[in-house]
XYZ file of C-alpha atoms in Angstrom:
661
model
C 61.794 -121.421 -54.228
C 58.107 -121.115 -54.671
C 55.600 -123.303 -52.262
C 52.526 -124.453 -53.462
C 49.556 -124.495 -50.338
C 46.023 -125.056 -51.039
C 43.149 -123.191 -49.130
C 40.027 -126.012 -48.228
C 36.571 -125.358 -47.486
C 35.605 -124.251 -43.741
C 33.838 -127.409 -42.341
C 30.190 -126.363 -40.906
C 29.460 -129.557 -39.541
C 26.668 -131.602 -40.159
C 23.025 -130.392 -41.262
C 19.498 -131.524 -40.519
C 18.899 -132.352 -43.752
C 17.960 -135.692 -44.704
C 17.921 -135.550 -48.480
C 16.541 -139.474 -48.675
C 13.604 -138.410 -46.789
C 13.004 -134.803 -48.384
C 13.216 -136.211 -51.555
C 11.606 -139.125 -53.764
C 13.832 -141.501 -55.898
C 14.389 -139.577 -58.851
C 14.674 -135.853 -57.243
C 17.334 -137.616 -55.236
C 19.420 -138.867 -58.170
C 19.784 -135.339 -59.727
C 20.168 -133.379 -56.545
C 22.909 -135.772 -55.488
C 24.549 -136.726 -58.819
C 28.116 -136.263 -59.522
C 29.469 -132.689 -60.828
C 28.945 -132.689 -64.788
C 26.474 -131.700 -67.595
C 23.139 -132.679 -66.423
C 19.785 -132.303 -67.775
C 17.164 -132.727 -65.298
C 13.345 -133.177 -67.623
C 11.412 -132.252 -64.940
C 7.434 -133.320 -65.906
C 4.481 -130.873 -64.620
C 3.559 -130.850 -60.728
C 7.025 -132.900 -60.313
C 8.726 -130.706 -57.499
C 11.035 -129.105 -59.883
C 12.056 -126.128 -57.662
C 12.186 -128.290 -54.909
C 14.828 -130.114 -56.763
C 16.727 -127.113 -57.774
C 16.544 -125.739 -54.033
C 18.189 -129.033 -52.754
C 20.751 -128.942 -55.617
C 21.617 -125.643 -54.366
C 22.218 -126.550 -50.786
C 23.672 -129.962 -51.634
C 26.795 -128.597 -53.603
C 27.119 -126.247 -50.546
C 27.435 -129.158 -48.882
C 30.183 -130.199 -50.775
C 32.241 -128.141 -50.323
C 31.388 -124.962 -52.964
C 31.558 -121.456 -51.995
C 28.470 -119.406 -52.517
C 29.747 -117.224 -54.724
C 30.771 -120.224 -57.231
C 27.185 -120.798 -57.795
C 25.399 -119.620 -60.355
C 21.348 -120.295 -60.362
C 19.673 -118.550 -63.466
C 15.603 -118.007 -63.229
C 13.223 -116.281 -65.721
C 11.421 -114.373 -63.057
C 12.891 -112.645 -60.145
C 9.933 -114.132 -57.480
C 11.451 -117.514 -58.814
C 14.924 -116.371 -57.847
C 13.558 -115.312 -54.611
C 11.399 -118.037 -53.397
C 14.543 -120.473 -54.518
C 17.538 -118.398 -52.625
C 14.690 -118.261 -49.889
C 14.208 -122.206 -49.278
C 18.053 -122.507 -49.747
C 18.133 -120.315 -46.687
C 15.902 -122.023 -44.983
C 17.578 -124.988 -45.102
C 21.464 -123.795 -44.343
C 20.808 -120.262 -42.823
C 23.257 -117.838 -43.951
C 24.758 -120.334 -46.189
C 23.537 -118.947 -49.648
C 23.609 -114.864 -49.187
C 26.678 -114.595 -51.727
C 25.494 -117.034 -54.092
C 24.575 -115.381 -57.905
C 21.370 -115.786 -58.189
C 18.385 -114.241 -60.438
C 16.857 -113.984 -64.182
C 19.462 -113.750 -67.218
C 18.902 -109.845 -66.875
C 19.849 -108.936 -63.166
C 22.555 -111.494 -63.780
C 23.777 -109.899 -67.301
C 23.252 -106.332 -65.527
C 25.907 -107.413 -62.503
C 28.367 -108.305 -64.578
C 28.106 -105.167 -66.822
C 28.435 -103.269 -64.190
C 31.982 -104.183 -63.197
C 33.226 -103.786 -67.298
C 30.877 -101.453 -69.004
C 33.503 -99.208 -70.067
C 35.403 -101.779 -71.818
C 32.542 -101.119 -74.289
C 32.611 -97.676 -74.198
C 30.218 -97.353 -71.981
C 30.271 -95.210 -68.228
C 29.856 -97.554 -65.601
C 26.962 -94.453 -64.431
C 25.120 -96.089 -67.638
C 21.412 -96.273 -67.065
C 18.555 -99.028 -68.111
C 15.180 -97.929 -70.259
C 11.763 -99.062 -69.494
C 9.821 -100.218 -72.635
C 8.090 -96.443 -72.163
C 11.621 -94.803 -72.250
C 12.985 -97.161 -75.335
C 9.975 -96.497 -76.859
C 10.270 -92.542 -76.735
C 13.701 -92.725 -77.405
C 12.653 -94.904 -81.170
C 10.177 -92.005 -81.784
C 12.823 -89.568 -81.649
C 15.181 -91.559 -83.862
C 12.125 -91.865 -86.430
C 11.585 -88.440 -86.197
C 15.231 -87.152 -86.163
C 15.226 -89.360 -89.403
C 12.217 -88.111 -90.923
C 11.137 -91.795 -91.421
C 6.937 -91.559 -91.139
C 5.957 -88.441 -93.326
C 2.726 -87.521 -94.808
C 2.611 -90.784 -97.481
C 5.049 -92.892 -95.887
C 3.979 -96.193 -93.826
C 6.026 -96.780 -90.588
C 5.678 -98.770 -87.719
C 5.140 -96.823 -84.263
C 7.620 -97.274 -81.624
C 6.385 -99.764 -79.629
C 5.913 -102.100 -82.856
C 9.773 -101.519 -83.997
C 11.172 -101.975 -80.259
C 9.490 -105.633 -80.628
C 11.124 -106.275 -84.502
C 14.310 -104.961 -82.398
C 13.591 -107.255 -79.544
C 13.343 -110.577 -81.583
C 16.297 -109.928 -83.905
C 18.574 -109.987 -80.486
C 16.555 -113.088 -79.122
C 16.508 -115.316 -81.959
C 19.908 -114.394 -83.508
C 17.900 -113.691 -86.824
C 18.353 -111.150 -89.329
C 16.147 -108.331 -89.851
C 15.104 -109.869 -93.037
C 14.283 -113.413 -91.854
C 12.486 -112.236 -89.102
C 10.472 -109.820 -91.502
C 9.707 -112.838 -93.903
C 8.452 -115.084 -91.245
C 6.564 -112.582 -88.977
C 6.498 -109.457 -90.709
C 5.933 -109.672 -94.318
C 3.846 -106.398 -94.581
C 7.115 -104.641 -93.915
C 9.433 -105.800 -96.748
C 8.731 -102.848 -98.794
C 10.329 -100.363 -95.933
C 13.313 -102.840 -94.476
C 15.838 -99.948 -95.556
C 13.585 -97.907 -93.352
C 13.837 -99.740 -90.081
C 17.415 -100.889 -90.766
C 18.113 -97.351 -90.369
C 15.681 -96.887 -87.641
C 17.459 -99.611 -86.062
C 21.402 -98.340 -86.497
C 20.122 -95.126 -85.619
C 18.355 -96.069 -82.382
C 22.318 -98.168 -81.459
C 23.781 -94.863 -82.069
C 21.146 -92.616 -79.579
C 21.959 -95.395 -76.894
C 25.079 -95.302 -77.030
C 25.092 -90.993 -77.105
C 22.615 -90.948 -73.745
C 24.839 -93.796 -72.216
C 21.442 -95.876 -71.859
C 20.539 -99.462 -72.540
C 17.337 -101.437 -73.139
C 16.586 -104.544 -71.565
C 17.511 -106.732 -73.621
C 21.367 -105.115 -74.303
C 21.773 -106.688 -70.559
C 22.146 -109.823 -72.472
C 23.247 -108.788 -76.028
C 26.164 -106.314 -74.260
C 27.349 -108.838 -71.930
C 27.794 -111.910 -75.258
C 29.953 -108.627 -76.947
C 31.799 -107.990 -73.733
C 32.858 -112.006 -73.329
C 33.301 -112.098 -77.312
C 35.392 -108.909 -77.611
C 37.505 -109.276 -74.088
C 38.395 -113.132 -73.640
C 39.791 -111.876 -70.633
C 36.686 -111.375 -68.839
C 34.678 -114.492 -70.043
C 37.835 -116.393 -68.408
C 37.154 -114.902 -65.348
C 33.253 -115.757 -65.159
C 33.846 -119.280 -66.496
C 36.845 -119.891 -63.510
C 34.658 -118.408 -60.668
C 31.421 -120.553 -61.402
C 31.805 -124.091 -60.872
C 28.606 -125.104 -60.790
C 25.974 -123.623 -63.289
C 21.893 -124.487 -62.521
C 19.399 -123.042 -65.513
C 15.896 -123.042 -64.572
C 13.090 -123.947 -66.999
C 15.451 -124.258 -69.221
C 13.159 -125.058 -72.210
C 12.327 -121.387 -72.315
C 15.632 -120.202 -73.399
C 16.529 -118.479 -76.678
C 19.325 -118.820 -78.590
C 20.847 -115.840 -76.911
C 20.588 -117.057 -73.404
C 21.514 -120.465 -74.477
C 24.564 -119.117 -76.312
C 25.419 -117.408 -73.338
C 25.272 -120.446 -70.812
C 27.030 -122.697 -72.518
C 29.986 -119.875 -72.852
C 30.455 -119.276 -69.206
C 29.917 -123.222 -68.770
C 32.853 -123.685 -70.887
C 35.633 -124.303 -68.153
C 34.141 -126.628 -65.804
C 31.618 -127.913 -67.452
C 29.210 -128.197 -64.460
C 25.734 -127.290 -65.692
C 22.549 -128.426 -64.416
C 19.414 -127.764 -66.631
C 15.751 -128.056 -65.397
C 12.688 -128.331 -67.714
C 10.465 -130.130 -69.615
C 10.233 -130.103 -73.273
C 6.408 -130.794 -73.317
C 5.991 -127.624 -71.826
C 8.032 -125.418 -74.278
C 5.122 -122.805 -75.517
C 7.019 -119.563 -76.037
C 8.524 -119.863 -79.341
C 6.586 -116.755 -80.461
C 8.671 -114.240 -78.280
C 12.049 -116.118 -79.033
C 12.070 -119.521 -76.631
C 14.081 -122.264 -78.882
C 12.868 -125.608 -78.000
C 15.906 -127.177 -79.714
C 17.804 -125.783 -77.055
C 16.486 -128.466 -74.798
C 16.032 -131.026 -77.280
C 19.879 -130.911 -78.511
C 21.498 -130.764 -74.836
C 22.549 -134.001 -75.327
C 24.427 -133.324 -78.513
C 26.184 -130.076 -77.112
C 27.098 -132.484 -74.217
C 27.467 -136.396 -74.938
C 28.499 -137.089 -71.740
C 25.532 -135.382 -70.110
C 23.509 -137.436 -67.778
C 19.882 -137.180 -68.095
C 17.238 -137.628 -65.179
C 13.733 -137.680 -65.898
C 11.423 -136.439 -62.576
C 7.629 -137.940 -63.385
C 6.297 -138.354 -60.205
C 3.339 -135.941 -60.112
C 2.328 -134.229 -57.005
C -0.622 -132.177 -58.485
C -3.411 -134.276 -60.517
C -5.061 -137.144 -60.224
C -4.560 -140.118 -62.035
C -7.711 -139.911 -64.870
C -5.767 -135.877 -65.538
C -2.135 -137.397 -66.226
C -3.529 -140.766 -68.233
C -4.685 -138.151 -70.832
C -2.239 -135.839 -70.413
C 0.551 -138.522 -71.281
C -2.025 -139.933 -73.986
C -1.735 -136.322 -75.918
C 1.716 -135.286 -75.509
C 3.030 -138.890 -77.029
C 2.036 -138.074 -80.186
C 4.845 -135.381 -80.290
C 7.416 -137.068 -82.243
C 10.317 -134.565 -81.114
C 10.459 -134.879 -77.319
C 12.093 -136.662 -74.378
C 10.083 -139.809 -74.082
C 8.137 -139.405 -69.815
C 5.540 -140.728 -68.467
C 3.803 -138.381 -65.135
C 2.599 -140.825 -62.717
C 0.222 -139.615 -60.107
C 0.607 -139.483 -56.419
C -3.298 -138.721 -55.352
C -5.979 -141.361 -55.521
C -8.200 -141.916 -58.178
C -10.794 -138.854 -58.728
C -14.938 -139.759 -58.519
C -15.246 -139.085 -62.392
C -13.674 -139.231 -65.344
C -12.181 -135.873 -67.380
C -15.688 -134.380 -69.477
C -15.811 -133.959 -73.096
C -18.700 -131.995 -73.998
C -19.526 -131.136 -77.358
C -22.379 -127.888 -77.323
C -24.597 -126.860 -80.272
C -22.971 -123.356 -80.563
C -20.219 -120.876 -78.859
C -23.630 -119.274 -77.090
C -24.044 -122.782 -75.806
C -20.594 -123.424 -74.753
C -20.678 -120.070 -72.782
C -24.131 -120.734 -71.225
C -22.683 -124.503 -69.928
C -19.912 -122.923 -68.463
C -21.721 -120.606 -66.402
C -24.229 -122.934 -65.450
C -21.840 -125.544 -64.013
C -19.482 -123.012 -62.196
C -22.454 -122.001 -60.781
C -23.712 -125.582 -59.936
C -20.001 -126.341 -58.737
C -19.618 -123.405 -56.183
C -23.282 -124.565 -54.759
C -21.236 -127.645 -54.070
C -18.424 -126.660 -51.867
C -15.787 -125.370 -55.050
C -14.678 -121.992 -54.257
C -14.774 -119.931 -57.500
C -11.201 -119.207 -56.728
C -10.296 -122.896 -57.372
C -11.912 -122.532 -60.481
C -10.401 -121.927 -64.430
C -11.183 -121.077 -67.836
C -8.523 -121.636 -70.121
C -8.532 -121.047 -74.032
C -5.605 -120.456 -76.450
C -6.844 -116.947 -77.598
C -8.050 -113.852 -75.798
C -10.890 -113.595 -78.189
C -12.272 -117.313 -77.452
C -13.011 -115.744 -74.506
C -15.998 -112.993 -75.265
C -19.155 -115.127 -75.592
C -17.966 -116.641 -71.916
C -17.500 -113.109 -70.567
C -20.582 -111.967 -71.211
C -22.856 -115.237 -70.117
C -20.453 -114.917 -66.889
C -21.532 -110.975 -66.298
C -25.168 -111.611 -66.880
C -25.262 -114.776 -64.689
C -23.329 -112.520 -61.955
C -20.086 -114.883 -61.950
C -17.427 -113.053 -60.335
C -14.015 -113.435 -62.393
C -10.871 -112.302 -63.229
C -8.784 -112.287 -66.618
C -4.875 -112.791 -66.598
C -4.717 -112.817 -70.118
C -5.339 -108.894 -70.732
C -7.787 -106.858 -70.243
C -11.385 -107.593 -70.653
C -12.547 -107.972 -74.050
C -14.567 -104.672 -74.294
C -12.190 -102.863 -72.579
C -8.946 -103.512 -75.221
C -7.847 -100.234 -77.032
C -8.948 -101.533 -80.503
C -12.313 -102.647 -79.641
C -12.549 -99.406 -77.866
C -11.299 -97.160 -81.454
C -13.820 -99.278 -83.670
C -16.483 -98.489 -81.257
C -15.869 -94.775 -81.120
C -15.820 -94.479 -84.759
C -19.099 -96.305 -85.043
C -20.102 -93.878 -82.252
C -19.194 -90.773 -83.974
C -21.183 -91.646 -87.361
C -24.540 -91.627 -84.808
C -23.711 -89.077 -82.690
C -21.345 -86.137 -84.266
C -21.533 -83.932 -80.966
C -19.549 -86.913 -79.955
C -16.309 -85.595 -78.977
C -14.618 -87.979 -76.746
C -14.992 -90.431 -79.531
C -14.021 -87.786 -82.639
C -10.980 -87.193 -80.270
C -9.900 -90.634 -79.526
C -10.374 -91.877 -83.622
C -8.264 -88.306 -85.014
C -5.718 -89.327 -82.130
C -4.518 -92.485 -84.322
C -3.409 -90.441 -87.190
C 0.209 -89.264 -87.168
C 1.160 -85.493 -85.914
C -2.442 -85.446 -84.030
C -2.119 -85.223 -80.152
C -4.462 -83.593 -77.606
C -3.684 -79.876 -78.726
C -4.330 -80.552 -82.474
C -7.391 -82.847 -81.858
C -8.766 -79.566 -79.782
C -8.290 -77.802 -83.254
C -9.794 -80.168 -85.419
C -12.525 -80.756 -83.275
C -13.678 -77.047 -83.572
C -13.201 -76.731 -87.226
C -15.505 -79.973 -87.115
C -18.383 -78.399 -84.981
C -17.868 -75.354 -87.461
C -17.783 -77.577 -90.906
C -20.757 -79.608 -89.767
C -22.572 -76.739 -88.045
C -25.080 -79.403 -86.531
C -25.875 -80.940 -89.584
C -24.236 -84.839 -89.935
C -22.891 -84.326 -93.080
C -19.580 -85.869 -93.337
C -18.514 -84.789 -96.681
C -17.718 -81.463 -94.952
C -15.398 -82.429 -92.815
C -12.856 -82.473 -96.185
C -12.528 -78.969 -95.646
C -11.020 -79.173 -92.352
C -6.836 -78.907 -91.987
C -5.183 -81.838 -90.259
C -1.792 -81.773 -90.124
C 0.231 -82.806 -93.320
C 1.037 -86.095 -91.638
C -2.400 -87.101 -91.591
C -4.154 -85.649 -94.244
C -4.004 -89.340 -96.052
C -6.089 -90.829 -93.086
C -8.132 -87.757 -92.508
C -9.539 -88.502 -96.078
C -9.627 -91.909 -95.565
C -11.445 -91.675 -92.280
C -14.279 -88.973 -93.810
C -14.980 -91.177 -96.779
C -15.198 -94.258 -94.373
C -17.797 -92.044 -92.564
C -19.848 -91.330 -95.406
C -19.601 -94.576 -96.399
C -21.334 -95.952 -93.475
C -23.641 -93.770 -92.793
C -24.955 -92.228 -96.334
C -25.181 -89.358 -94.767
C -27.689 -90.543 -91.883
C -30.093 -91.199 -94.558
C -29.471 -95.132 -94.177
C -27.286 -96.363 -91.064
C -25.282 -99.458 -91.468
C -26.258 -102.476 -89.296
C -23.250 -102.731 -86.883
C -21.448 -105.988 -88.642
C -21.489 -103.770 -91.480
C -19.840 -100.995 -89.904
C -17.161 -102.663 -88.368
C -16.358 -104.750 -91.304
C -16.302 -101.360 -93.648
C -14.501 -99.439 -90.743
C -11.601 -102.782 -90.447
C -11.245 -102.738 -94.208
C -11.625 -99.196 -95.252
C -8.558 -97.897 -92.864
C -8.346 -99.428 -89.708
C -6.568 -102.410 -90.513
C -3.702 -100.704 -91.627
C -3.441 -98.854 -88.274
C -3.584 -101.708 -86.158
C -0.474 -103.098 -88.641
C 1.956 -100.060 -87.831
C 0.211 -99.360 -84.200
C 0.463 -103.312 -82.669
C 2.995 -105.755 -82.297
C -0.078 -108.311 -82.275
C -1.492 -107.395 -85.201
C -2.901 -110.326 -86.219
C -4.657 -111.629 -82.403
C -6.274 -108.136 -82.629
C -7.700 -108.903 -86.122
C -9.170 -111.968 -84.642
C -10.609 -110.249 -81.586
C -12.719 -108.055 -84.238
C -13.859 -110.758 -86.476
C -15.130 -111.754 -82.940
C -16.652 -108.228 -82.287
C -18.042 -108.715 -85.778
C -19.635 -112.094 -85.503
C -21.493 -111.145 -82.343
C -22.844 -108.220 -83.247
C -24.708 -109.659 -86.335
C -27.476 -110.284 -83.464
C -28.321 -106.926 -83.439
C -29.947 -104.744 -86.478
C -29.705 -101.576 -84.289
C -26.131 -99.873 -83.602
C -27.302 -97.886 -80.773
C -28.195 -100.809 -79.430
C -25.194 -102.403 -79.615
C -22.885 -99.382 -78.637
C -25.384 -99.520 -75.451
C -24.693 -102.807 -74.905
C -20.774 -102.758 -75.414
C -20.831 -99.635 -72.710
C -23.220 -101.836 -70.526
C -21.017 -105.049 -70.410
C -18.190 -102.645 -69.967
C -19.445 -101.210 -67.124
C -19.947 -104.442 -65.091
C -16.882 -105.313 -65.821
C -15.471 -104.362 -61.952
C -11.868 -106.004 -60.956
C -10.980 -106.855 -57.637
C -7.255 -106.584 -57.178
C -7.056 -110.311 -54.447
C -9.548 -111.999 -56.578
C -11.128 -113.494 -53.725
C -13.111 -116.205 -54.214
C -13.301 -115.474 -58.410
C -12.897 -117.483 -61.435
C -10.086 -117.029 -63.140
C -10.183 -116.599 -67.071
C -6.830 -117.299 -68.660
C -5.063 -117.760 -71.856
C -3.064 -121.037 -71.278
C 0.279 -119.131 -72.203
C -0.136 -117.207 -68.881
C -1.551 -120.111 -67.088
C 1.924 -121.619 -67.212
C 2.767 -122.588 -63.455
C -0.610 -122.519 -62.100
C -2.787 -124.842 -60.958
C -6.958 -125.292 -60.136
C -8.943 -128.147 -58.544
C -11.437 -127.539 -61.772
C -10.435 -126.301 -65.324
C -12.850 -125.780 -68.264
C -10.607 -125.945 -71.316
C -12.719 -124.473 -74.290
C -12.971 -124.151 -78.064
C -11.176 -127.130 -78.936
C -11.665 -127.308 -82.804
C -9.791 -127.399 -85.495
C -8.427 -123.576 -86.298
C -9.087 -122.425 -83.061
C -7.302 -125.196 -81.189
C -4.667 -126.091 -82.763
C -5.016 -122.335 -84.878
C -5.355 -122.746 -88.530
C -2.089 -120.856 -88.786
C -0.306 -123.993 -87.364
C -1.853 -126.674 -88.994
C 0.633 -126.692 -91.965
C 3.839 -126.426 -90.110
C 5.217 -129.527 -88.079
C 6.848 -127.815 -85.537
C 4.189 -125.086 -84.764
C 1.594 -127.874 -84.153
C 4.076 -129.387 -82.015
C 3.664 -126.683 -79.842
C 0.088 -126.342 -79.765
C -0.088 -129.818 -78.746
C 2.496 -129.366 -76.009
C 0.462 -126.000 -75.520
C -2.672 -128.434 -74.801
C -1.099 -130.523 -72.147
C 0.500 -127.922 -70.403
C -3.259 -126.607 -70.235
C -5.329 -129.932 -69.051
C -1.933 -130.390 -66.240
C -3.321 -127.244 -65.078
C -5.940 -129.747 -63.614
C -5.576 -130.668 -59.824
C -9.331 -132.834 -60.249
C -11.692 -131.758 -62.777
C -11.829 -131.268 -66.376
C -14.205 -130.152 -69.052
C -12.878 -130.189 -72.462
C -15.287 -128.413 -74.659
C -15.919 -127.285 -78.121
C -19.322 -125.732 -80.349
C -20.391 -127.783 -82.904
C -21.455 -124.469 -84.803
C -19.769 -121.152 -85.435
C -21.192 -117.968 -86.550
C -18.388 -117.444 -88.814
C -17.818 -113.244 -89.807
C -17.021 -114.302 -93.554
C -19.317 -117.184 -94.322
C -21.873 -117.423 -91.832
C -22.723 -120.727 -89.950
C -19.590 -122.776 -90.117
C -19.791 -126.127 -88.705
C -16.671 -127.187 -86.420
C -14.732 -130.319 -86.638
C -13.240 -131.223 -83.133
C -9.981 -130.370 -82.172
C -7.390 -132.843 -83.201
C -5.840 -133.434 -80.209
C -9.504 -134.784 -78.874
C -9.102 -136.792 -81.728
C -6.101 -138.188 -80.725
C -7.663 -139.572 -77.776
C -9.252 -143.099 -76.959
C -12.390 -142.870 -75.596
C -11.954 -144.570 -72.206
C -9.951 -141.507 -71.354
C -12.558 -139.666 -71.095
C -16.777 -139.505 -70.665
C -18.897 -138.094 -72.943
C -21.751 -135.722 -72.093
C -24.743 -134.953 -74.493
C -25.947 -131.700 -73.827
C -29.944 -131.614 -74.351
C -32.196 -128.304 -74.478
C -30.102 -127.101 -77.029
C -32.198 -124.159 -77.994
C -29.475 -121.804 -77.828
C -28.249 -119.849 -81.366
């Protein structure tokens, strides 16, 4: 005769947590909701982390064992912060909780079961550099990059492989959507991807994306393993759910299959990462996948003054596909409205920002409480130069400073060598862009170059040099371009014509193969071309680039420095004063987004994210005239995101003494 015996959770007594006092009404409703599927729409600045933290504490108090709770986040920092807060509320109670990033949880599961997939348990994880080294080995072994063969660099191929994994797209579909210039080598790319998978298996190693794809494969091929974790995790919580991709959403749904106790927290209005695989439909269609799901809006904003939120609410309301929400301010009204500031030119836009930053600083606002946000990194070029001239300290979160970026320095290197054939550093940087040329070969070619030129800058003579077979075509094209831009020193072209010639003659193809974000870098070079038009002397132009680069010092702790950031990098941050710049059609929203409704909606969400970074004082700026690389001066239409705003939402500033060009 069998007897059933039930174990009950150990009672740990009352705690001091007063959920009613600690949370607002909307947060409290979500935190104390009954088990089951739940979607928490947490607006900007509404206390999302607090809600998740108290939900975990609530579950522990209801008798859930820590190991029965899975908390998924996008960053290790977010996971640490939440677990630290839970431990502060319930000391020692969260020590066995499964909390971490998607990839760290995948790794934890694979360590237990990797042998089922043919991987010994001592498998290693490659970082991005290791991944690129292995891909380069595969490309070399398969001879996919020969003398006359165009093939992407390992970092670009790694990006393509990663996007296929995270979006669920086939290679063909991805190439059609994003890398059309590689469609003619699709078969070779497939060959490289297959060889890469085999090489990883042989080396008993996985890359970062494998931590999710292999976990999914494990669950599908060994359902008993999936069942084990489905039974274990009685409650699953997901942070920043609007940023999940195809692969992550699938794993979450699979793990929640048994208990269906899944709380996802996010804000569809802040879904801005489709370019790296995030799928906003995951959050928008959650109620369809979980018809019994409860919906909890959290709309009380603790960050911004009412005027900022009123403008943000009005803007995002123009998106048809969303969960309606209305952010409500806790703070009192501010002394001024957001400012709409049209400027005559992009140079005047930079001048206005530099002057206003100094004025605000003199009034007592620290530089560290001010930020300049932009849609694309190249939008910041004139602003960086202006702040440097005015001595305004700043740092950049969106990457290297403009003139320190690799593609800018590559083009500058060719210009320097054209002017000065004795510039060894510029020469070696230039030729190491070509396949098969490393430091040793570069040294050999430098000696050949010195001998061929004999101190006379007649670049046709370089055709007698002997580069490696792989680099012959690029070497010859480079020589012809040097001849063209210098006319063998008879007439030196202007810097603008030089840059345009270098770009179209050969560097554009190099960028496609070398960089995964080719289109962004091309925009940077168009901006550099625009800037160079104010110089007739190429030597003076290159001197200015060097001086600007030399003045670009960074401070690690960013003490009292203005932040320059792309909006994507600014998500989750906040400042008292925000300048949102280049608000013109084609710049923000981007020209590429204008033809597609989904892309345009994401651009509007990006505008919303930028506005809600601001606590008090917001400046919306745009130039009415832009020096265009292809068409000369071009008039700019204000962004539709400005046109959608009613005039009572902002104060228009009229700028006088518009003498800038």
